[in-house]
């Protein structure tokens, strides 16, 4: 009785055997898998090739940007190549002439031309998208740092040279390997160390990006303030940081403590400042508030005037500003 339905099914017109009906989906899956596998392999190969091309492009661009600092005369040659493209009849470089420049390709082509470097298909090394947007924002910020906010702002040839050097540093680091960036932080073994000159360190305060310590000079016995900043807290390369420290050492203003010298090791940079007598302004104001003690308007006006005077001085420093807004 159980065999009758099977016999009827087998004899029915157009009937498919049970074994074939089960095997057919499995066969289709195998065919689909066999077709998908080459497609997946092709996709993986394409990803690997794009990664290799990106790595090769990054190496080529890093070599170009790093060549700017290989010899002192290279920077001069690059600036001489760029200056005629942007300088106006008044011997100034105006914001509107460089604000919309593509810094990555323009500077790469400039250093390649100035150094007679060969970089195949250099125009194809640059990608658009988010990377280009980030570079545009960075370029705008760098122009502001050099006092170029908008129409009517301009800089001289010397400041233009400083601007170009700063741009090359950033672009070099953007394409540098982690090992190259690490190597930039290395301090020569013959460099003078902080503890060779100062002793008796005592923690005083902490800022947004530094710690302050009281210390004493081994040479003169004078009390100083040491500001310690870790290099990995800074969004800048080691040589850019050194350039900024040199700028701070040139600051001379009656309402700013002078930076007398600086040191560094692999992890941190240390700026030694003159000792300022008295208390911090914030602490003084906080104490007056807790004591419910009023402040004279004339005193407040004097303090604010000193602060604004110091900020204005830093804002107008050349070749670039210590602060900008």
Short mmCIF file of C-alpha atoms in Angstrom, two decimals:
data_model
loop_
_atom_site.label_atom_id
_atom_site.label_comp_id
_atom_site.label_asym_id
_atom_site.label_seq_id
_atom_site.Cartn_x
_atom_site.Cartn_y
_atom_site.Cartn_z
CA UNK A 1 0.00 0.00 0.00
CA UNK A 2 2.88 2.32 0.78
CA UNK A 3 4.45 1.72 -2.66
CA UNK A 4 1.40 2.82 -4.63
CA UNK A 5 1.74 6.57 -4.15
CA UNK A 6 5.43 6.39 -5.13
CA UNK A 7 4.56 4.46 -8.28
CA UNK A 8 1.84 6.95 -9.12
CA UNK A 9 4.25 9.83 -8.65
CA UNK A 10 6.90 8.27 -10.83
CA UNK A 11 4.37 7.61 -13.60
CA UNK A 12 2.87 11.11 -13.52
CA UNK A 13 3.58 13.22 -16.64
CA UNK A 14 6.44 15.68 -16.10
CA UNK A 15 7.17 14.30 -12.64
CA UNK A 16 10.66 14.90 -11.22
CA UNK A 17 12.32 12.20 -9.18
CA UNK A 18 12.63 13.01 -5.46
CA UNK A 19 16.44 12.70 -5.51
CA UNK A 20 16.71 15.15 -8.41
CA UNK A 21 14.41 17.70 -6.77
CA UNK A 22 16.60 17.69 -3.62
CA UNK A 23 19.87 17.82 -5.53
CA UNK A 24 18.89 20.69 -7.85
CA UNK A 25 19.00 23.52 -5.21
CA UNK A 26 22.32 22.18 -3.94
CA UNK A 27 23.68 22.24 -7.47
CA UNK A 28 22.47 25.80 -7.97
CA UNK A 29 24.17 26.81 -4.70
CA UNK A 30 27.39 25.19 -5.85
CA UNK A 31 27.26 27.00 -9.18
CA UNK A 32 26.52 30.32 -7.45
CA UNK A 33 29.39 29.75 -5.04
CA UNK A 34 31.74 28.87 -7.88
CA UNK A 35 30.71 32.05 -9.71
CA UNK A 36 30.94 34.19 -6.57
CA UNK A 37 34.39 32.94 -5.62
CA UNK A 38 36.19 34.45 -8.63
CA UNK A 39 34.26 37.69 -8.10
CA UNK A 40 35.36 37.80 -4.44
CA UNK A 41 38.94 37.06 -5.44
CA UNK A 42 38.83 39.82 -8.04
CA UNK A 43 37.44 42.21 -5.44
CA UNK A 44 40.18 41.29 -2.96
CA UNK A 45 42.84 41.70 -5.65
CA UNK A 46 41.42 45.13 -6.50
CA UNK A 47 41.53 46.16 -2.84
CA UNK A 48 45.13 44.94 -2.51
CA UNK A 49 46.13 46.77 -5.69
CA UNK A 50 44.53 49.99 -4.51
CA UNK A 51 46.32 49.63 -1.17
CA UNK A 52 49.64 49.09 -2.95
CA UNK A 53 49.04 52.09 -5.19
CA UNK A 54 48.13 54.25 -2.19
CA UNK A 55 51.25 53.11 -0.34
CA UNK A 56 53.43 53.81 -3.37
CA UNK A 57 51.86 57.23 -3.83
CA UNK A 58 52.37 58.03 -0.15
CA UNK A 59 56.02 57.03 -0.37
CA UNK A 60 56.49 59.16 -3.49
CA UNK A 61 54.80 62.18 -1.93
CA UNK A 62 56.69 61.75 1.34
CA UNK A 63 59.97 61.70 -0.59
CA UNK A 64 58.98 64.86 -2.44
CA UNK A 65 57.92 66.79 0.65
CA UNK A 66 60.90 65.55 2.69
CA UNK A 67 63.25 66.69 -0.09
CA UNK A 68 62.30 70.26 0.88
CA UNK A 69 64.35 69.84 4.08
CA UNK A 70 67.19 67.72 2.72
CA UNK A 71 69.35 70.73 1.81
CA UNK A 72 69.07 74.40 2.82
CA UNK A 73 69.17 75.54 -0.78
CA UNK A 74 66.16 73.37 -1.70
CA UNK A 75 63.74 75.53 0.30
CA UNK A 76 65.09 78.65 -1.41
CA UNK A 77 64.71 77.04 -4.82
CA UNK A 78 61.12 76.00 -4.13
CA UNK A 79 60.16 79.47 -2.86
CA UNK A 80 61.79 81.10 -5.89
CA UNK A 81 59.75 78.78 -8.10
CA UNK A 82 56.47 79.56 -6.31
CA UNK A 83 56.88 83.28 -5.66
CA UNK A 84 56.36 84.50 -9.28
CA UNK A 85 53.08 82.58 -9.44
CA UNK A 86 51.51 84.46 -6.53
CA UNK A 87 53.30 87.77 -5.94
CA UNK A 88 51.49 90.91 -7.06
CA UNK A 89 52.84 94.15 -8.47
CA UNK A 90 52.98 95.62 -4.98
CA UNK A 91 55.47 92.87 -4.01
CA UNK A 92 52.87 91.29 -1.70
CA UNK A 93 51.08 87.94 -1.72
CA UNK A 94 47.35 88.48 -1.29
CA UNK A 95 44.83 86.16 0.33
CA UNK A 96 42.63 85.94 -2.75
CA UNK A 97 45.55 84.70 -4.83
CA UNK A 98 46.39 81.69 -2.66
CA UNK A 99 43.23 80.95 -0.63
CA UNK A 100 41.84 78.52 -3.22
CA UNK A 101 45.15 76.92 -4.13
CA UNK A 102 45.42 73.12 -3.87
CA UNK A 103 48.39 72.98 -1.49
CA UNK A 104 49.16 69.29 -1.89
CA UNK A 105 49.53 69.15 -5.66
CA UNK A 106 50.93 72.68 -6.04
CA UNK A 107 53.72 72.15 -3.51
CA UNK A 108 54.53 68.65 -4.73
CA UNK A 109 54.91 69.91 -8.29
CA UNK A 110 56.98 72.85 -7.06
CA UNK A 111 59.51 70.73 -5.19
CA UNK A 112 59.63 68.19 -8.03
CA UNK A 113 60.43 71.01 -10.46
CA UNK A 114 62.93 72.74 -8.18
CA UNK A 115 64.83 69.54 -7.42
CA UNK A 116 64.40 67.92 -10.86
CA UNK A 117 62.77 64.94 -9.14
CA UNK A 118 61.00 62.31 -11.20
CA UNK A 119 57.65 61.18 -9.92
CA UNK A 120 55.62 59.22 -12.51
CA UNK A 121 52.03 60.35 -12.99
CA UNK A 122 52.33 62.87 -10.18
CA UNK A 123 48.87 64.28 -10.92
CA UNK A 124 47.35 60.86 -10.16
CA UNK A 125 48.83 60.69 -6.65
CA UNK A 126 46.22 62.99 -5.17
CA UNK A 127 42.78 61.80 -4.17
CA UNK A 128 39.70 63.86 -3.52
CA UNK A 129 36.95 63.23 -1.01
CA UNK A 130 37.35 63.68 2.72
CA UNK A 131 41.13 63.99 2.50
CA UNK A 132 40.85 66.97 0.17
CA UNK A 133 38.22 68.58 2.41
CA UNK A 134 40.46 68.17 5.46
CA UNK A 135 43.38 69.71 3.57
CA UNK A 136 41.24 72.67 2.54
CA UNK A 137 40.32 73.34 6.16
CA UNK A 138 43.94 72.97 7.25
CA UNK A 139 45.13 75.34 4.52
CA UNK A 140 42.57 77.95 5.60
CA UNK A 141 43.74 77.66 9.21
CA UNK A 142 47.38 77.99 8.17
CA UNK A 143 46.63 81.16 6.20
CA UNK A 144 44.90 82.61 9.26
CA UNK A 145 47.95 81.75 11.33
CA UNK A 146 49.94 84.01 9.02
CA UNK A 147 47.37 86.83 9.14
CA UNK A 148 45.51 86.00 5.94
CA UNK A 149 41.83 86.06 6.89
CA UNK A 150 40.21 87.31 3.70
CA UNK A 151 40.20 89.92 0.95
CA UNK A 152 42.56 92.78 1.65
CA UNK A 153 45.03 90.74 3.72
CA UNK A 154 48.53 90.19 2.37
CA UNK A 155 52.02 89.10 3.41
CA UNK A 156 55.54 89.81 2.18
CA UNK A 157 57.96 87.46 0.48
CA UNK A 158 59.69 86.45 3.73
CA UNK A 159 56.41 85.57 5.42
CA UNK A 160 55.37 83.67 2.31
CA UNK A 161 58.53 81.59 2.64
CA UNK A 162 57.66 80.77 6.26
CA UNK A 163 54.14 79.84 5.19
CA UNK A 164 55.44 77.46 2.54
CA UNK A 165 57.89 75.81 4.95
CA UNK A 166 55.08 75.25 7.47
CA UNK A 167 52.91 73.74 4.75
CA UNK A 168 55.66 71.38 3.64
CA UNK A 169 56.18 70.16 7.20
CA UNK A 170 52.52 69.26 7.56
CA UNK A 171 52.30 67.54 4.16
CA UNK A 172 55.51 65.60 4.78
CA UNK A 173 54.16 64.31 8.09
CA UNK A 174 50.81 63.45 6.50
CA UNK A 175 52.54 60.94 4.24
CA UNK A 176 55.30 59.84 6.64
CA UNK A 177 55.49 56.34 8.06
CA UNK A 178 55.15 55.87 11.84
CA UNK A 179 58.85 55.05 11.99
CA UNK A 180 59.78 58.28 10.22
CA UNK A 181 57.65 60.31 12.63
CA UNK A 182 59.21 58.48 15.56
CA UNK A 183 62.70 59.19 14.25
CA UNK A 184 61.97 62.93 14.17
CA UNK A 185 61.52 62.88 17.94
CA UNK A 186 65.00 61.52 18.59
CA UNK A 187 67.33 64.00 20.32
CA UNK A 188 71.06 63.96 19.48
CA UNK A 189 73.09 62.29 22.27
CA UNK A 190 75.33 65.36 22.61
CA UNK A 191 72.37 67.68 23.34
CA UNK A 192 72.32 69.33 26.78
CA UNK A 193 69.75 67.70 29.07
CA UNK A 194 67.34 69.46 31.41
CA UNK A 195 68.76 67.92 34.58
CA UNK A 196 72.27 68.96 33.59
CA UNK A 197 71.20 72.58 34.15
CA UNK A 198 68.32 72.44 36.64
CA UNK A 199 67.42 70.65 39.87
CA UNK A 200 65.01 70.80 42.81
CA UNK A 201 61.86 70.29 40.75
CA UNK A 202 58.53 70.85 42.53
CA UNK A 203 55.12 70.49 40.86
CA UNK A 204 53.10 73.73 40.82
CA UNK A 205 50.18 73.49 38.42
CA UNK A 206 48.70 71.79 35.37
CA UNK A 207 47.47 73.47 32.19
CA UNK A 208 45.58 72.23 29.15
CA UNK A 209 48.73 70.90 27.49
CA UNK A 210 51.53 71.26 30.06
CA UNK A 211 52.65 70.82 33.65
CA UNK A 212 54.50 73.57 35.51
CA UNK A 213 57.31 72.95 38.01
CA UNK A 214 59.44 75.25 40.10
CA UNK A 215 63.12 74.49 39.63
CA UNK A 216 66.56 75.90 40.40
CA UNK A 217 69.46 76.64 38.07
CA UNK A 218 72.58 74.64 38.84
CA UNK A 219 74.70 77.46 37.37
CA UNK A 220 73.28 80.55 39.07
CA UNK A 221 70.97 79.24 41.79
CA UNK A 222 68.07 81.29 40.36
CA UNK A 223 64.54 80.00 40.70
CA UNK A 224 62.76 79.34 37.42
CA UNK A 225 59.54 77.79 36.14
CA UNK A 226 59.73 74.71 33.93
CA UNK A 227 56.81 74.06 31.57
CA UNK A 228 56.75 70.43 30.48
CA UNK A 229 54.74 69.37 27.43
CA UNK A 230 54.59 65.81 26.16
CA UNK A 231 55.21 65.53 22.43
CA UNK A 232 52.35 63.10 21.95
CA UNK A 233 49.96 65.76 23.29
CA UNK A 234 50.82 68.02 20.36
CA UNK A 235 49.28 67.78 16.91
CA UNK A 236 52.55 68.78 15.31
CA UNK A 237 55.81 67.21 14.23
CA UNK A 238 58.93 67.45 16.35
CA UNK A 239 60.67 69.96 14.06
CA UNK A 240 57.53 72.12 13.90
CA UNK A 241 57.45 72.08 17.69
CA UNK A 242 61.10 73.16 17.80
CA UNK A 243 60.32 76.05 15.48
CA UNK A 244 57.48 77.17 17.77
CA UNK A 245 59.73 77.00 20.83
CA UNK A 246 62.25 79.25 19.10
CA UNK A 247 59.43 81.70 18.40
CA UNK A 248 58.47 81.72 22.09
CA UNK A 249 62.07 82.38 23.08
CA UNK A 250 62.04 85.55 20.98
CA UNK A 251 58.99 86.96 22.80
CA UNK A 252 59.85 90.08 24.77
CA UNK A 253 56.97 91.92 26.44
CA UNK A 254 56.57 93.54 29.88
CA UNK A 255 53.41 91.54 30.64
CA UNK A 256 54.75 88.14 29.52
CA UNK A 257 57.32 86.02 31.33
CA UNK A 258 60.35 85.45 29.14
CA UNK A 259 61.39 81.97 28.00
CA UNK A 260 65.11 81.84 28.80
CA UNK A 261 65.99 78.42 27.35
CA UNK A 262 64.50 75.10 26.31
CA UNK A 263 65.34 71.40 26.37
CA UNK A 264 63.84 68.23 25.05
CA UNK A 265 64.09 64.47 25.26
CA UNK A 266 62.35 61.80 23.22
CA UNK A 267 59.02 62.17 25.04
CA UNK A 268 58.78 65.82 26.10
CA UNK A 269 59.83 69.40 25.53
CA UNK A 270 60.71 71.71 28.44
CA UNK A 271 60.56 75.51 28.35
CA UNK A 272 62.28 77.38 31.18
CA UNK A 273 60.61 80.69 32.04
CA UNK A 274 61.49 83.52 34.36
CA UNK A 275 59.97 83.47 37.81
CA UNK A 276 56.95 85.76 38.20
CA UNK A 277 56.26 87.02 41.71
CA UNK A 278 52.76 87.06 43.15
CA UNK A 279 49.76 84.81 42.57
CA UNK A 280 47.92 83.67 39.46
CA UNK A 281 45.16 86.01 38.35
CA UNK A 282 42.52 83.27 38.44
CA UNK A 283 43.46 82.30 42.01
CA UNK A 284 43.34 85.93 43.10
CA UNK A 285 39.90 86.48 41.55
CA UNK A 286 38.61 83.25 43.06
CA UNK A 287 39.80 84.31 46.50
CA UNK A 288 38.17 87.76 46.19
CA UNK A 289 34.92 86.09 45.12
CA UNK A 290 34.93 83.74 48.12
CA UNK A 291 35.66 86.68 50.39
CA UNK A 292 32.79 88.63 48.80
CA UNK A 293 35.27 91.43 48.25
CA UNK A 294 34.54 93.92 45.47
CA UNK A 295 37.08 94.84 42.79
CA UNK A 296 37.74 98.43 41.81
CA UNK A 297 36.72 99.22 38.27
CA UNK A 298 40.01 101.00 37.62
CA UNK A 299 41.96 97.90 38.73
CA UNK A 300 39.90 95.61 36.46
CA UNK A 301 40.43 97.99 33.53
CA UNK A 302 44.18 97.99 34.15
CA UNK A 303 44.38 94.18 34.25
CA UNK A 304 42.26 93.71 31.13
CA UNK A 305 44.36 96.33 29.35
CA UNK A 306 47.54 94.42 30.16
CA UNK A 307 46.03 91.14 28.96
CA UNK A 308 44.84 92.66 25.67
CA UNK A 309 48.18 94.39 25.16
CA UNK A 310 50.01 91.07 25.55
CA UNK A 311 47.57 89.28 23.22
CA UNK A 312 47.92 92.00 20.60
CA UNK A 313 51.70 91.68 20.76
CA UNK A 314 51.55 87.90 20.25
CA UNK A 315 49.02 88.32 17.46
CA UNK A 316 51.30 90.65 15.51
CA UNK A 317 54.49 88.61 15.81
CA UNK A 318 56.35 87.92 12.58
CA UNK A 319 56.91 85.82 10.56
CA UNK A 320 53.79 84.24 12.04
CA UNK A 321 51.54 84.76 15.01
CA UNK A 322 51.75 83.05 18.35
CA UNK A 323 47.95 83.47 18.64
CA UNK A 324 45.19 84.10 16.13
CA UNK A 325 41.42 84.38 16.25
#
